[in-house]
Short mmCIF file of C-alpha atoms and ligand atoms in Angstrom, two decimals:
data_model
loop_
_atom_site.label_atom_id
_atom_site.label_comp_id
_atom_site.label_asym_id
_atom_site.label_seq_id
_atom_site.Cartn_x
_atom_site.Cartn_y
_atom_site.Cartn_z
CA UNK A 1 -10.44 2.34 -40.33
CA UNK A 2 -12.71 4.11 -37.49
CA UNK A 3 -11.52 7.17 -35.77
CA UNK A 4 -11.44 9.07 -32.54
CA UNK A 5 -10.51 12.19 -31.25
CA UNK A 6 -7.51 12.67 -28.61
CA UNK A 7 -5.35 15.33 -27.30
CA UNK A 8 -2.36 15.00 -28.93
CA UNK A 9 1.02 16.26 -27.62
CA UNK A 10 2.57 16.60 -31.47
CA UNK A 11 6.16 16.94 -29.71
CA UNK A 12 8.54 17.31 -26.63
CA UNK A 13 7.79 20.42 -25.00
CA UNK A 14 5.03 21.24 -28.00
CA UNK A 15 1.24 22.62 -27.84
CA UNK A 16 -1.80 20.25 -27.21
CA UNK A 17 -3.62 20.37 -30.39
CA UNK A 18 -7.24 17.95 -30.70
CA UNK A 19 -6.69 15.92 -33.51
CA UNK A 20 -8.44 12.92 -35.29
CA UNK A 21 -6.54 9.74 -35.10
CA UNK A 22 -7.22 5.63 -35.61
CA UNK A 23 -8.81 4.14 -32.88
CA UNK A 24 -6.90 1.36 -31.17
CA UNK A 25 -7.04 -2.35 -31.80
CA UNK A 26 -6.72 -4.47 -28.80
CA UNK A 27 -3.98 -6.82 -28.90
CA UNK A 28 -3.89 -10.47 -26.86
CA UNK A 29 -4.12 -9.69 -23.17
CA UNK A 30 -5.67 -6.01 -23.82
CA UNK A 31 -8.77 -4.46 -23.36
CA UNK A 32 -10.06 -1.40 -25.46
CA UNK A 33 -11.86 0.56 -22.97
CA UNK A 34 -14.33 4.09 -24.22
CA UNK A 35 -13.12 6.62 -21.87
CA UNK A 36 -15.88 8.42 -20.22
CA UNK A 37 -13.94 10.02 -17.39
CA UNK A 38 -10.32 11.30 -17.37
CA UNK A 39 -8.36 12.88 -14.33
CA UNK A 40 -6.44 15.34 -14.93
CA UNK A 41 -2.49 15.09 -12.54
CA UNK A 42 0.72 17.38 -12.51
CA UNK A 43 2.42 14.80 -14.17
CA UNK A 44 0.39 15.65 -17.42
CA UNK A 45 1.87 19.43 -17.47
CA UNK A 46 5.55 18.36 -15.91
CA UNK A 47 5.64 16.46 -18.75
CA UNK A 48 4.67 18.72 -21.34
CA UNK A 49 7.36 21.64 -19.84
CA UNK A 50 9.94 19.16 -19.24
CA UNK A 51 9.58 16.58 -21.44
CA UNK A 52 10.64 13.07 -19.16
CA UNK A 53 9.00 9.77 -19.38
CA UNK A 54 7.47 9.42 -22.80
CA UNK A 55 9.92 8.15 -25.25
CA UNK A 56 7.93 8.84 -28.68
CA UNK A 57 6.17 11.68 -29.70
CA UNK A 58 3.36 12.33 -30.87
CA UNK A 59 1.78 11.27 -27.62
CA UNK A 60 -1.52 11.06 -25.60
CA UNK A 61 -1.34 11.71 -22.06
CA UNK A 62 -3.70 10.51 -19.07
CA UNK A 63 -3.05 8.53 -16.18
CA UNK A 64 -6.58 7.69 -14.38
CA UNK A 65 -9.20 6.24 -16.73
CA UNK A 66 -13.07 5.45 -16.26
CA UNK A 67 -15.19 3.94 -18.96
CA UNK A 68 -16.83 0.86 -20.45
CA UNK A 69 -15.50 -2.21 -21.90
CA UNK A 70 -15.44 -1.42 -25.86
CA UNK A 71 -13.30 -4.67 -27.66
CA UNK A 72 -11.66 -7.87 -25.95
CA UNK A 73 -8.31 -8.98 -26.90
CA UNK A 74 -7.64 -12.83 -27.63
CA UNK A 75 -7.22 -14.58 -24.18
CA UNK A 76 -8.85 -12.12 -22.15
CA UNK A 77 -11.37 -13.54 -19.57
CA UNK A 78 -13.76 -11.86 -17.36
CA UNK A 79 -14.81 -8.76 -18.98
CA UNK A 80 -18.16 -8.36 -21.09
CA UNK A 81 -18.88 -5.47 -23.97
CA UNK A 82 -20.25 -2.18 -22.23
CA UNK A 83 -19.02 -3.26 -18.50
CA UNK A 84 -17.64 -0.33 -16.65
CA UNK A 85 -14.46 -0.52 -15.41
CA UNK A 86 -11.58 1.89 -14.13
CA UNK A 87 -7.78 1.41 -14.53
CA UNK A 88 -4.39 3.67 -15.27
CA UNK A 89 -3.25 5.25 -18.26
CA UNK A 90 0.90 5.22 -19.48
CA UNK A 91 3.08 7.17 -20.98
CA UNK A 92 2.73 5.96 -24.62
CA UNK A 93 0.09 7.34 -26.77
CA UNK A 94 -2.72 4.24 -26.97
CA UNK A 95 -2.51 3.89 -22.68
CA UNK A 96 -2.96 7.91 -22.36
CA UNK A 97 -6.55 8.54 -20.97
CA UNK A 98 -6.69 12.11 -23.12
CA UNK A 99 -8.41 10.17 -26.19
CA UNK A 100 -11.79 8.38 -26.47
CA UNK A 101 -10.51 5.17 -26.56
CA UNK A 102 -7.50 3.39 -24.70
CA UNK A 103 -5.50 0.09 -24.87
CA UNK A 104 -5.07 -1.08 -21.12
CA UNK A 105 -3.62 -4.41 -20.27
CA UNK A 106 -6.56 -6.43 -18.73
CA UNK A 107 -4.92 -7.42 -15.69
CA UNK A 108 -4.55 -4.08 -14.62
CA UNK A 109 -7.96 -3.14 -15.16
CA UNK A 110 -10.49 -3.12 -12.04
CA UNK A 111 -14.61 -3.59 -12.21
CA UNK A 112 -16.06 0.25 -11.44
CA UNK A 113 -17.98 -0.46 -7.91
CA UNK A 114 -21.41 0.53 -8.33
CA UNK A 115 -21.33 2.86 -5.41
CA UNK A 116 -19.21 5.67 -7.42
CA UNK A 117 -20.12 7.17 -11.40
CA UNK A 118 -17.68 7.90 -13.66
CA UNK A 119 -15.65 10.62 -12.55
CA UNK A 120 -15.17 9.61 -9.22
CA UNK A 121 -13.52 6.48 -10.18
CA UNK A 122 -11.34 8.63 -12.81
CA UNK A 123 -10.14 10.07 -9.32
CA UNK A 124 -8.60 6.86 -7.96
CA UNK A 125 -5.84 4.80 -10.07
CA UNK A 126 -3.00 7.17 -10.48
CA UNK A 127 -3.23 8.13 -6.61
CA UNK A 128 -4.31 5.28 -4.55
CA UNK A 129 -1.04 3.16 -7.30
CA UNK A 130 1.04 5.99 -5.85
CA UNK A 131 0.02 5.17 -2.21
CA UNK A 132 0.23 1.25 -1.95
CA UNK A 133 3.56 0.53 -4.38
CA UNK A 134 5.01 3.15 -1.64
CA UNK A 135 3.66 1.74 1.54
CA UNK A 136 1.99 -1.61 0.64
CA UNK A 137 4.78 -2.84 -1.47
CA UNK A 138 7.52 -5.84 -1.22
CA UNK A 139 10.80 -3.72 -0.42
CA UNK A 140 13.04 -2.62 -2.20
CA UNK A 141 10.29 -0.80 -3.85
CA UNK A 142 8.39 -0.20 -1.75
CA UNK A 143 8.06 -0.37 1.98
CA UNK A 144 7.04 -3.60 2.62
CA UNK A 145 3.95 -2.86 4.66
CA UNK A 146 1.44 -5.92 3.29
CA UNK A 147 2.11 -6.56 -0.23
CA UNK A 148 -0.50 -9.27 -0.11
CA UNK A 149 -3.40 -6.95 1.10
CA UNK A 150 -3.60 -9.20 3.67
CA UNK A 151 -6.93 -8.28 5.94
CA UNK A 152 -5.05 -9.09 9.11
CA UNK A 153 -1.89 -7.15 8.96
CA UNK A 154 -2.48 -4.17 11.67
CA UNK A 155 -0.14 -1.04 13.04
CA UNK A 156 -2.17 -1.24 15.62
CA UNK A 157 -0.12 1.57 18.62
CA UNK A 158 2.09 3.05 16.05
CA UNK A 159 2.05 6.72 14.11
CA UNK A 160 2.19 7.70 10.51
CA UNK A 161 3.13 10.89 9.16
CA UNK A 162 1.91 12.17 5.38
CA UNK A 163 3.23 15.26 4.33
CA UNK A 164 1.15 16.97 1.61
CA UNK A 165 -2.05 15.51 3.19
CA UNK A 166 -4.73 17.54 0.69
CA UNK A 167 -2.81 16.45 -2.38
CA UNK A 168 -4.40 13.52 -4.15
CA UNK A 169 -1.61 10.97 -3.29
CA UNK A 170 -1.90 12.35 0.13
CA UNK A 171 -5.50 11.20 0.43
CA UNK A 172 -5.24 7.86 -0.36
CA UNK A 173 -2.01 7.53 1.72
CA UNK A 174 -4.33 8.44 4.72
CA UNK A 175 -6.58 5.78 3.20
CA UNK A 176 -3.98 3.22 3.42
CA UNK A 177 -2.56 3.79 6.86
CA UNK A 178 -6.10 4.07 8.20
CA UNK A 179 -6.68 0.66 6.14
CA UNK A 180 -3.01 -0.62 7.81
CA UNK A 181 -4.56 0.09 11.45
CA UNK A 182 -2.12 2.93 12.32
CA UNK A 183 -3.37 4.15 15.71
CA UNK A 184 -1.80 8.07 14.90
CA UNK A 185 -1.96 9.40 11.52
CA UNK A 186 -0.98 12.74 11.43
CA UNK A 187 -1.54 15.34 8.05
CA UNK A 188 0.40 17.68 7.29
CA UNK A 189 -2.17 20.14 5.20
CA UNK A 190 -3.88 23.43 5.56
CA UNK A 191 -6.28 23.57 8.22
CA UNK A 192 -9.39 24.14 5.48
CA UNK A 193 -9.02 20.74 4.32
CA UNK A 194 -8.75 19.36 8.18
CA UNK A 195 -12.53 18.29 8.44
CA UNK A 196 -12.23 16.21 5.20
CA UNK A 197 -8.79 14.60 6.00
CA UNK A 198 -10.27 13.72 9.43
CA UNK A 199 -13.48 11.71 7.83
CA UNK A 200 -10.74 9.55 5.24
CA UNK A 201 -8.84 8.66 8.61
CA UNK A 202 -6.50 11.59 9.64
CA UNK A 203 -6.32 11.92 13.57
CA UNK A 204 -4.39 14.86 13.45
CA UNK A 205 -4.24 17.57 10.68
CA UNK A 206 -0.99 20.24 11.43
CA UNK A 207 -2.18 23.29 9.77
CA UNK A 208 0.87 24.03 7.34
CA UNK A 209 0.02 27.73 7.49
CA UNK A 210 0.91 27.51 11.26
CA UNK A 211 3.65 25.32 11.23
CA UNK A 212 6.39 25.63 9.13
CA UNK A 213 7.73 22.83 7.48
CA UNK A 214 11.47 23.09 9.31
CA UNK A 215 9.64 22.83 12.59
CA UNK A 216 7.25 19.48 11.93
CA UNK A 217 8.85 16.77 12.45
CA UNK A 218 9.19 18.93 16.21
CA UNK A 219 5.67 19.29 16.71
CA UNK A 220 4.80 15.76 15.09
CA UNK A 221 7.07 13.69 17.43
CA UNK A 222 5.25 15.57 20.43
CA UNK A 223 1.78 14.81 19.05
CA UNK A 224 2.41 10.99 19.04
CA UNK A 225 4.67 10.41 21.83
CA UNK A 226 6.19 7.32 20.09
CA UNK A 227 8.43 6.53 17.24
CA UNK A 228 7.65 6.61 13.92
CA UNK A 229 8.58 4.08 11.70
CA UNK A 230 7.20 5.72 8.66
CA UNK A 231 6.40 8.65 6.67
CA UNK A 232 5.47 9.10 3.81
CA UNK A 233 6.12 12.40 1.08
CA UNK A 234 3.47 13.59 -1.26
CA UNK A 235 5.27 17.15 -2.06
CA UNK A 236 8.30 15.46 -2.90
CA UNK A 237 10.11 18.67 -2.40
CA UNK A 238 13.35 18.85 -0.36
CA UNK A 239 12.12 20.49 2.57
CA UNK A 240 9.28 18.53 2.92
CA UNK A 241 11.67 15.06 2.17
CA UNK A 242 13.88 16.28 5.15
CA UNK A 243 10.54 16.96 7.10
CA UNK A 244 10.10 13.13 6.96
CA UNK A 245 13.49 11.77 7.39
CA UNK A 246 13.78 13.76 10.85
CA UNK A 247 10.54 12.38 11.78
CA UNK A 248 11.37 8.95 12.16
CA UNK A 249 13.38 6.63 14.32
CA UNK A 250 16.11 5.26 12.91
CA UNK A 251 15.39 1.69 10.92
CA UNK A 252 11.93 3.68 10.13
CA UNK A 253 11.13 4.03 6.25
CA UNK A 254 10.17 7.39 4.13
CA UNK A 255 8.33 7.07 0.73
CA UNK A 256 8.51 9.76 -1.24
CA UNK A 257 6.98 10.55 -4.51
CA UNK A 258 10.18 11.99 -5.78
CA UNK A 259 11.21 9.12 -8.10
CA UNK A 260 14.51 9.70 -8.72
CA UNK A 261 15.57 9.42 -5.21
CA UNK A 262 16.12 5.91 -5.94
CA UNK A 263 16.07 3.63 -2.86
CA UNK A 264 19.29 3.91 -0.29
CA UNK A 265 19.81 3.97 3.29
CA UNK A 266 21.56 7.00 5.30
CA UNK A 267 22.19 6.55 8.70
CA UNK A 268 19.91 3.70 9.54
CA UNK A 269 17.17 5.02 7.73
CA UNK A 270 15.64 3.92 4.72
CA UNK A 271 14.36 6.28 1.29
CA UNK A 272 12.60 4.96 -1.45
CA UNK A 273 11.22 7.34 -3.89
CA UNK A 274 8.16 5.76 -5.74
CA UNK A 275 7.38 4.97 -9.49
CA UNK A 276 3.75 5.27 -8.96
CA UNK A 277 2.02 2.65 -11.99
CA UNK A 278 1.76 -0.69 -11.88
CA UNK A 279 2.32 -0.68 -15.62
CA UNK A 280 5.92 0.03 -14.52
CA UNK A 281 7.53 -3.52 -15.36
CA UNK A 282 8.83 -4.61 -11.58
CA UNK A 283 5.56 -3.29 -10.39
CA UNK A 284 3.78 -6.21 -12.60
CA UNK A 285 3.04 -8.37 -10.34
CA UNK A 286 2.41 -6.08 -7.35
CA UNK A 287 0.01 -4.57 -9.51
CA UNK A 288 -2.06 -7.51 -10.79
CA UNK A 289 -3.44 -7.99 -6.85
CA UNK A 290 -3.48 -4.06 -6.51
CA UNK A 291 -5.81 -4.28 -9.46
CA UNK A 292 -7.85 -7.46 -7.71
CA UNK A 293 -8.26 -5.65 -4.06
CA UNK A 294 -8.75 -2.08 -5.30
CA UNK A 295 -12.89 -2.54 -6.41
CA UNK A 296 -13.83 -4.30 -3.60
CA UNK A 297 -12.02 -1.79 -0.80
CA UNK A 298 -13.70 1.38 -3.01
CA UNK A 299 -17.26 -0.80 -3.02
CA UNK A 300 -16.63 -1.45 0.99
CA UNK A 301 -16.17 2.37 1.50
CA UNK A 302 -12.73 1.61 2.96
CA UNK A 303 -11.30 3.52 0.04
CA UNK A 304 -13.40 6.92 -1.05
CA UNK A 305 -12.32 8.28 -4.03
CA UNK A 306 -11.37 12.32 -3.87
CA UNK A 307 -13.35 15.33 -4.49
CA UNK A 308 -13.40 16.54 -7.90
CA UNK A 309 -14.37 19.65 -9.94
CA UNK A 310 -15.86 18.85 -13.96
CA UNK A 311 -13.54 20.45 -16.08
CA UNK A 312 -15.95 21.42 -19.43
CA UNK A 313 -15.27 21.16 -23.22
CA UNK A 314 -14.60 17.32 -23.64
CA UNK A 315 -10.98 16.81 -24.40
CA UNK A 316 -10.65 20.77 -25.38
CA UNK A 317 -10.84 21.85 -21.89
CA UNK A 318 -7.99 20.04 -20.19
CA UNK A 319 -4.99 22.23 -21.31
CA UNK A 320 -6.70 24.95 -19.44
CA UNK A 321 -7.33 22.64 -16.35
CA UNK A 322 -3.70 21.98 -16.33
CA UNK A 323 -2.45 25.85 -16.40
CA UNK A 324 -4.85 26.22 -13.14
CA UNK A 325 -3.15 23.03 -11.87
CA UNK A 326 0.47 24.32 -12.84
CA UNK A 327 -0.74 27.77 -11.22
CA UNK A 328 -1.17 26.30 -7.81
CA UNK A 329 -4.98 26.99 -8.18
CA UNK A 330 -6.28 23.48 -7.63
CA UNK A 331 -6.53 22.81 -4.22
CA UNK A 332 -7.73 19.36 -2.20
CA UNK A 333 -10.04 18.21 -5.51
CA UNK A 334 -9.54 16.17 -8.42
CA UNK A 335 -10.11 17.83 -12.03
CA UNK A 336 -11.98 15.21 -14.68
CA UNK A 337 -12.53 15.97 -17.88
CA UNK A 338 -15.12 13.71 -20.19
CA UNK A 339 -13.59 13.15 -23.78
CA UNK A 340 -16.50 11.82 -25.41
CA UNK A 341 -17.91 15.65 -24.70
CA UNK A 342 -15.45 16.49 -27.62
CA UNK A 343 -16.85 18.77 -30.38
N1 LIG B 1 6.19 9.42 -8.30
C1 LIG B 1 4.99 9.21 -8.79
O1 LIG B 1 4.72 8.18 -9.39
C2 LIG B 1 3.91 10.25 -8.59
C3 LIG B 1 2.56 9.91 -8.80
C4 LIG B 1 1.58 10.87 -8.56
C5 LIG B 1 1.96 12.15 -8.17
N2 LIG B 1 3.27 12.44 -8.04
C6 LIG B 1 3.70 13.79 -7.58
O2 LIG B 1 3.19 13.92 -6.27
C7 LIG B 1 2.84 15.27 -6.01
C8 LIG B 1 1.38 15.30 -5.57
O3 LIG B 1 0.55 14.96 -6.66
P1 LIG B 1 -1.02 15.08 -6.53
O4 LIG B 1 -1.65 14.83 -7.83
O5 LIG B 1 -1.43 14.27 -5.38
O6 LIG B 1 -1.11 16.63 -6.17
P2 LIG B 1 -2.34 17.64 -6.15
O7 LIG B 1 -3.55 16.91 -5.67
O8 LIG B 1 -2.42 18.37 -7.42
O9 LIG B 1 -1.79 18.63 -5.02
C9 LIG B 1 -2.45 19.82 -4.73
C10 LIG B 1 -2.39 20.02 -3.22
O10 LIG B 1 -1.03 20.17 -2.83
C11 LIG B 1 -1.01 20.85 -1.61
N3 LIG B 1 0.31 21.40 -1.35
C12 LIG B 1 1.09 22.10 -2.22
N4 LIG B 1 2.28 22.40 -1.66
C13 LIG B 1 2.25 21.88 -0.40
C14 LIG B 1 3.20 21.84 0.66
N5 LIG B 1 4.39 22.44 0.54
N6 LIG B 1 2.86 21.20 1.81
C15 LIG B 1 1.66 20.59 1.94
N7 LIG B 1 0.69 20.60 0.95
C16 LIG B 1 1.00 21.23 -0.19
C17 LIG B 1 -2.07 21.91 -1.84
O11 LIG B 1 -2.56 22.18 -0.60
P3 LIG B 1 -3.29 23.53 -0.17
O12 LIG B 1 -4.68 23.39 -0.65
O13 LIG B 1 -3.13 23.51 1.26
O14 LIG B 1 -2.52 24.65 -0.83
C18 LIG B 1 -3.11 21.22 -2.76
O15 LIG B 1 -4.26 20.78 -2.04
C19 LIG B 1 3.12 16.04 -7.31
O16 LIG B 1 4.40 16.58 -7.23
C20 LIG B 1 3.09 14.94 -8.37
O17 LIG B 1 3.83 15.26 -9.51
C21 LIG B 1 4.27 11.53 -8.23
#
């Protein structure tokens, strides 16, 4: 049996501790991928302090994954040995990008354009998955904005609001409403971050250390002069959540990355908070043509993937990556860390 090395979360709540373990086998329909680039996302520490999502322990974590094409499962088509390719980790240990080598199913896999290395394609699937499935996606799930990536569907005239603009998600939300043809897309960020959110598609950027957050949806309604039929929450806090849900007109739509809000309708107005993977069973299928559109619209430019800061020490190094992240010290940039760097 060959091994690898991984980051191993030995148990709920426990240390991560670099261990050496098998190396995964693809099964029919899977792809074994050598992970040369892995994001690092709050998820990965909330999950660790919390303990939610993972069901067995020990575990891997990792949800964005860049590498090359190591072993082909039986049935798979249209991958070759060494081809690089980007997709999203899971929460069980063989789909967690923390480890050298990963067991994705192919058909949520995507070709890595040629326009972007490693690490910046580590950068997209977790947040631009979060994005669509909340805006792109067939209601209830989502809200129902083109679940077919179809090129034609335009907002042309109408406003979008993201709240949490400079977070990951955020960025590829102003991706996607830029993408939908949304005339008015206004960020809620701080104003160092403005020039950036501007040049992925933000026409407005309200400086959150201006305005607080009880007085946006205020200011935001004045800034567009018509009414918006959707928002969409990145913070996922309360305050924020309420932000959005005064924003819009009633019949209008809020995603929220809060997952457990569920999807329900209060006073004409529609929540839906967002399970953010298309490995998620009912995203299947929303997922397989998120997975065929996404290379093309990051080799077209139409989706850029974020900013990002090299966190050192292979696999070693991300624990300390995610104290800075669970500090509130990581702000507007991605942090990637390269497991094959592993001592
Ligand atoms: N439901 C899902 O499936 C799903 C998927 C992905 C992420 N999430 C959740 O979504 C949230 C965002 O994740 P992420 O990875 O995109 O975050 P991130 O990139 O790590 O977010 C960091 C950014 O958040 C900004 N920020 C913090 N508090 C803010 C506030 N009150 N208002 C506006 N901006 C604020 C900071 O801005 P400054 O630089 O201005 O301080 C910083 O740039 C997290 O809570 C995460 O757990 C959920």
């Amino acid at each position: 049996m060959s091994y690898q090395k991984a980051l191993l979360l030995e148990k709920a709540k426990g240390p991560f501790v670099v261990a050496d373990i098998p190396k995964p086998k693809p099964g029919p329909g899977q792809l074994s991928i050598k992970v040369q680039a892995a994001a690092l996302n709050p998820v990965d520490w909330k999950i660790q302090a919390f303990d939610f999502l993972v069901k067995e322990y020990p575990t891997v974590l990792g949800s964005d994954i860049a590498g090359d094409v190591e072993e082909i499962g039986e049935g798979v088509e249209g991958f070759a040995k060494g081809e690089k390719v980007f997709t999203q980790g899971y929460f069980v240990k063989e789909m967690g990008g923390f480890q050298q080598y990963v067991i994705i199913p192919a058909e949520n896999v995507g070709k890595m354009p040629s326009n972007i290395d490693y690490a910046q394609a580590a950068t997209i699937p977790l947040g631009f998955n979060t994005a669509a499935i909340g805006l792109l996606r067939a209601q209830p799930e989502g809200a129902g904005l083109n679940p077919t990536f179809d090129p034609d569907v335009s907002y042309a005239g109408e406003p979008a609001l993201v709240v949490g603009g400079s977070t990951s998600v955020g960025q590829y939300v102003i991706q996607v409403f830029k993408l939908l043809g949304y005339s008015t897309i206004v960020a809620y960020a701080s104003a160092r971050h403005a020039d950036h959110l501007k040049s992925l598609g933000a026409t407005h950027v309200v400086d959150r250390g201006e305005v607080p957050i009880d007085k946006l949806a205020e200011t935001v309604k004045k800034i567009a002069g018509t009414p918006f039929r959707i928002a969409y929450n990145a913070i996922g806090d309360d305050a924020s959540h309420a932000a959005c849900v005064d924003t819009i007109a009633e019949g209008g739509q809020v995603a929220d990355v809060k997952s457990t809000l569920g999807h329900k309708t209060i006073n004409g107005k529609r929540v839906l908070g967002i399970m953010g993977s298309s490995h998620y069973p009912p995203h299947k299928e929303f997922g397989r043509i998120l997975w065929k559109n996404l290379p093309s619209l990051v080799q077209e430019g139409a989706i850029k993937p974020n900013r990002l800061e090299k966190v050192p020490n292979g696999l070693a190094g991300i624990d300390e990556g995610l104290q800075k992240m669970k500090a509130n010290k990581v702000s507007g940039i991605k942090l990637v860390a390269f497991p094959q760097e592993t001592i």
